[in-house]
mmCIF file of C-alpha atoms in Angstrom:
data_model
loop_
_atom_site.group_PDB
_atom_site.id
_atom_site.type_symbol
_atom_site.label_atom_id
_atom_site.label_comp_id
_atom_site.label_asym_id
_atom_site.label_seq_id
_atom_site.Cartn_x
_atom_site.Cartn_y
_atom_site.Cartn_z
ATOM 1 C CA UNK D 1 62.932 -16.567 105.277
ATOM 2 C CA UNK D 2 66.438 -16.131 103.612
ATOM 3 C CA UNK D 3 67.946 -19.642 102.922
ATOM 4 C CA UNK D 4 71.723 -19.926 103.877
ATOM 5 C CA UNK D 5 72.817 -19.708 100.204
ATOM 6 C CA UNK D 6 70.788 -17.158 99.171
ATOM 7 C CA UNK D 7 72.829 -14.940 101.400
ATOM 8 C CA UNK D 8 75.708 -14.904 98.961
ATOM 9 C CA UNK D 9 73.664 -13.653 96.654
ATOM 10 C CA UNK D 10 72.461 -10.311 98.744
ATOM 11 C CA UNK D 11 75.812 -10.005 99.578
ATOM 12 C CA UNK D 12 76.907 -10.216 96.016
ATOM 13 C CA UNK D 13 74.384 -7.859 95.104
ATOM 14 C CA UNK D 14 75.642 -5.516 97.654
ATOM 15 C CA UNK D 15 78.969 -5.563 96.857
ATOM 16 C CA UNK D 16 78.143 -4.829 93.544
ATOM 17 C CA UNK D 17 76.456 -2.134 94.302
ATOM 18 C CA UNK D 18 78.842 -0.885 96.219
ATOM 19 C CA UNK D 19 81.513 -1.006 93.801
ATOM 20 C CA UNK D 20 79.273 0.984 91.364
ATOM 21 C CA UNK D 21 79.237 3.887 93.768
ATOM 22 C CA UNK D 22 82.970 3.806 94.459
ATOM 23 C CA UNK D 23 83.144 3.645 90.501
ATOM 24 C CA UNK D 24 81.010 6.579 90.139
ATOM 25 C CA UNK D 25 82.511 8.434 92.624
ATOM 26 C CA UNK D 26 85.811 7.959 91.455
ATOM 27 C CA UNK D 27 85.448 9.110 87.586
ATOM 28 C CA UNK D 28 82.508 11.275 87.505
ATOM 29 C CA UNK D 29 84.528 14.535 87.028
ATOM 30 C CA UNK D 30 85.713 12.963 84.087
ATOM 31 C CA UNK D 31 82.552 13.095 82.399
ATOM 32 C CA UNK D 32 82.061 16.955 83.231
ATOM 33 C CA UNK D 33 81.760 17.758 80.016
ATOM 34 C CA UNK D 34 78.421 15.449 79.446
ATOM 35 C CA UNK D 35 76.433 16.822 81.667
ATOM 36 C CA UNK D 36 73.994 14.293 80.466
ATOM 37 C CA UNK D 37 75.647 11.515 81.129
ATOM 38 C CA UNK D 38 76.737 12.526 84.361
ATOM 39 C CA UNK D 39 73.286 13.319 85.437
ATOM 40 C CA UNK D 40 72.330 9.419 84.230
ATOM 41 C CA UNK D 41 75.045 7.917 86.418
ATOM 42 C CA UNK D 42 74.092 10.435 89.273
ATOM 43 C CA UNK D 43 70.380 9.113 89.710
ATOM 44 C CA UNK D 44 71.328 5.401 89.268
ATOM 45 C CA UNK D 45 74.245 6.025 91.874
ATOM 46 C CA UNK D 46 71.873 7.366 93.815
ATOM 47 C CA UNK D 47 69.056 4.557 93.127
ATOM 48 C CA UNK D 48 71.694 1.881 94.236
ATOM 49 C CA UNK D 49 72.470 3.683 97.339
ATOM 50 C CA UNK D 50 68.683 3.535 98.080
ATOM 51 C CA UNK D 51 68.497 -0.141 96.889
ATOM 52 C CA UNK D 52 71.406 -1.178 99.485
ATOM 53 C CA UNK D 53 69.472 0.949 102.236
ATOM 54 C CA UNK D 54 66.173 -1.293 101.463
ATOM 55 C CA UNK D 55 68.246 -4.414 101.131
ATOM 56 C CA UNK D 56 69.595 -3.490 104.529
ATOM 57 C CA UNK D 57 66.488 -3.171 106.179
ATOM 58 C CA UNK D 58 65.163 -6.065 104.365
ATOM 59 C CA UNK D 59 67.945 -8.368 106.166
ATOM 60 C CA UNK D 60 66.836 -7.195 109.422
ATOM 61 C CA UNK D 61 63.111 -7.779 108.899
ATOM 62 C CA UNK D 62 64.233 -10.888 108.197
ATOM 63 C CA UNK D 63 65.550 -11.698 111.579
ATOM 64 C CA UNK D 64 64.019 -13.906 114.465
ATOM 65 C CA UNK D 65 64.764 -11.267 116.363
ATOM 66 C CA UNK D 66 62.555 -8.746 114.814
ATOM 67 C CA UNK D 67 59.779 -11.824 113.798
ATOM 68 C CA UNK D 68 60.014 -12.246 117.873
ATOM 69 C CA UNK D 69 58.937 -8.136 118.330
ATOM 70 C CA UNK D 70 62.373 -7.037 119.495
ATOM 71 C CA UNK D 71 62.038 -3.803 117.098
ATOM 72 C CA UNK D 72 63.745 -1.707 119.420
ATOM 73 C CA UNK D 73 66.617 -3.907 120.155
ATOM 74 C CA UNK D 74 67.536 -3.826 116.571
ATOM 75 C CA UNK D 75 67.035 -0.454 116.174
ATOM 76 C CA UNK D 76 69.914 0.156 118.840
ATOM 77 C CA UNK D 77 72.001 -2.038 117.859
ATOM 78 C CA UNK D 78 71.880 -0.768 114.042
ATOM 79 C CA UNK D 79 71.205 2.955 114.911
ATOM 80 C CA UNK D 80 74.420 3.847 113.355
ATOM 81 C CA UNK D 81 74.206 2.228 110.269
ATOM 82 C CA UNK D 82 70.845 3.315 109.811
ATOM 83 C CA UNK D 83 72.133 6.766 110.592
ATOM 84 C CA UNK D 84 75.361 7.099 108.190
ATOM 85 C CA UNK D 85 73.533 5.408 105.368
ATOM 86 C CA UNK D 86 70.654 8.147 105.359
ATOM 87 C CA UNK D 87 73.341 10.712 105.934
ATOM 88 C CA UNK D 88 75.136 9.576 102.993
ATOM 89 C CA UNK D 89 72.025 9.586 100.608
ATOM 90 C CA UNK D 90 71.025 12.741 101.467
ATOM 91 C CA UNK D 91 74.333 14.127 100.522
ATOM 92 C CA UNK D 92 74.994 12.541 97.737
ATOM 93 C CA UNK D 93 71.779 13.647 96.376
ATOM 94 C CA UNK D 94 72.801 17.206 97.777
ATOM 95 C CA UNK D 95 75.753 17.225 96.341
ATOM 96 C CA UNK D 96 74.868 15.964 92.749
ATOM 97 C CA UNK D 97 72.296 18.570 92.748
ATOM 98 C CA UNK D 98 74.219 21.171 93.175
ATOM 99 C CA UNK D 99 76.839 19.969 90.887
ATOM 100 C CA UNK D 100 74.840 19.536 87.965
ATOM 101 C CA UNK D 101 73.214 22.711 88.359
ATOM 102 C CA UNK D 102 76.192 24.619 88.451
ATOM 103 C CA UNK D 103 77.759 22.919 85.724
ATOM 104 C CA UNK D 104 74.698 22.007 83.032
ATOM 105 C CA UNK D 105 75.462 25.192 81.330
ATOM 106 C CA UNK D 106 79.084 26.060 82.171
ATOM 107 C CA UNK D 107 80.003 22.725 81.668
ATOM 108 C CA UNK D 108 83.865 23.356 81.041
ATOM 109 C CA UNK D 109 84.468 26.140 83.394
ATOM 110 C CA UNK D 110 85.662 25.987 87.006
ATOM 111 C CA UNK D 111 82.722 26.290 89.260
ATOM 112 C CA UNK D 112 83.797 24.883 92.649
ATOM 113 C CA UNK D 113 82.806 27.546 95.132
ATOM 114 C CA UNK D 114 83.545 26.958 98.975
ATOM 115 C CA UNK D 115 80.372 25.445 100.007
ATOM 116 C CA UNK D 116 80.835 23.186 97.376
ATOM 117 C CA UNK D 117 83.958 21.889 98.224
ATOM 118 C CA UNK D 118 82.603 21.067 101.605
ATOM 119 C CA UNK D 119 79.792 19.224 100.519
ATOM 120 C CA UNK D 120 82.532 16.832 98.433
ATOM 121 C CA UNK D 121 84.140 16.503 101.273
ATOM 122 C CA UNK D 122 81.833 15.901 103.448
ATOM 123 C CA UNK D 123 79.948 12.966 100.859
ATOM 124 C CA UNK D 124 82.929 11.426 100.439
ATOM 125 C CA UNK D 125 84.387 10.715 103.715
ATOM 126 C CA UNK D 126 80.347 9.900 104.626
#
């Protein structure tokens, strides 16, 4: 069982993971020309976003309410969340595939087609 002060710390942990994918979301274009780099920050972007999911899920294992056998009652009540954050994984790995592999060669040129543009859209208001 989580002790009251170690949930500061999850939360910290969180947060800062959080703040690494608003980070890396905000300045990744700026790196188009190291497609290397870019692909680096890409998988641990989307390694933290898959950390926060498991530290979500984590939290509500963690409950008396699931300990009790009320699966489904947490499962409705956090259907949502458990929704959006998939949703939002699976585009931002989406979308950072298709980015990179537009751009590993043609790093400098402007390759945002229409579908593209969608998919940014999309992954960021996600």
């Amino acid at each position: 069982m989580l002790q009251t002060g170690n949930y500061s710390l999850v939360l910290l942990i969180q947060l800062t993971l959080l703040a690494y994918d608003v980070f890396v979301n905000s300045f990744s274009e700026l790196l188009r020309g190291a497609p290397v780099i870019q692909l680096v920050l890409f998988i641990i972007q989307d390694i933290a976003i898959l950390f926060n999911v498991i530290i979500i899920l984590l939290m509500m294992f963690n409950t008396y309410v699931f300990q009790v056998g009320l699966v489904s009652l947490l499962l409705e009540r956090f259907r949502a969340l458990l929704i959006f954050s998939a949703l939002y994984l699976t585009l931002s790995i989406c979308f950072h595939c298709w980015v990179l592999n537009l751009r590993w060669l043609r790093s400098n040129r402007f390759v945002w087609t229409d579908g593209l543009q969608a998919l940014f859209v999309f992954q960021r208001t996600g």
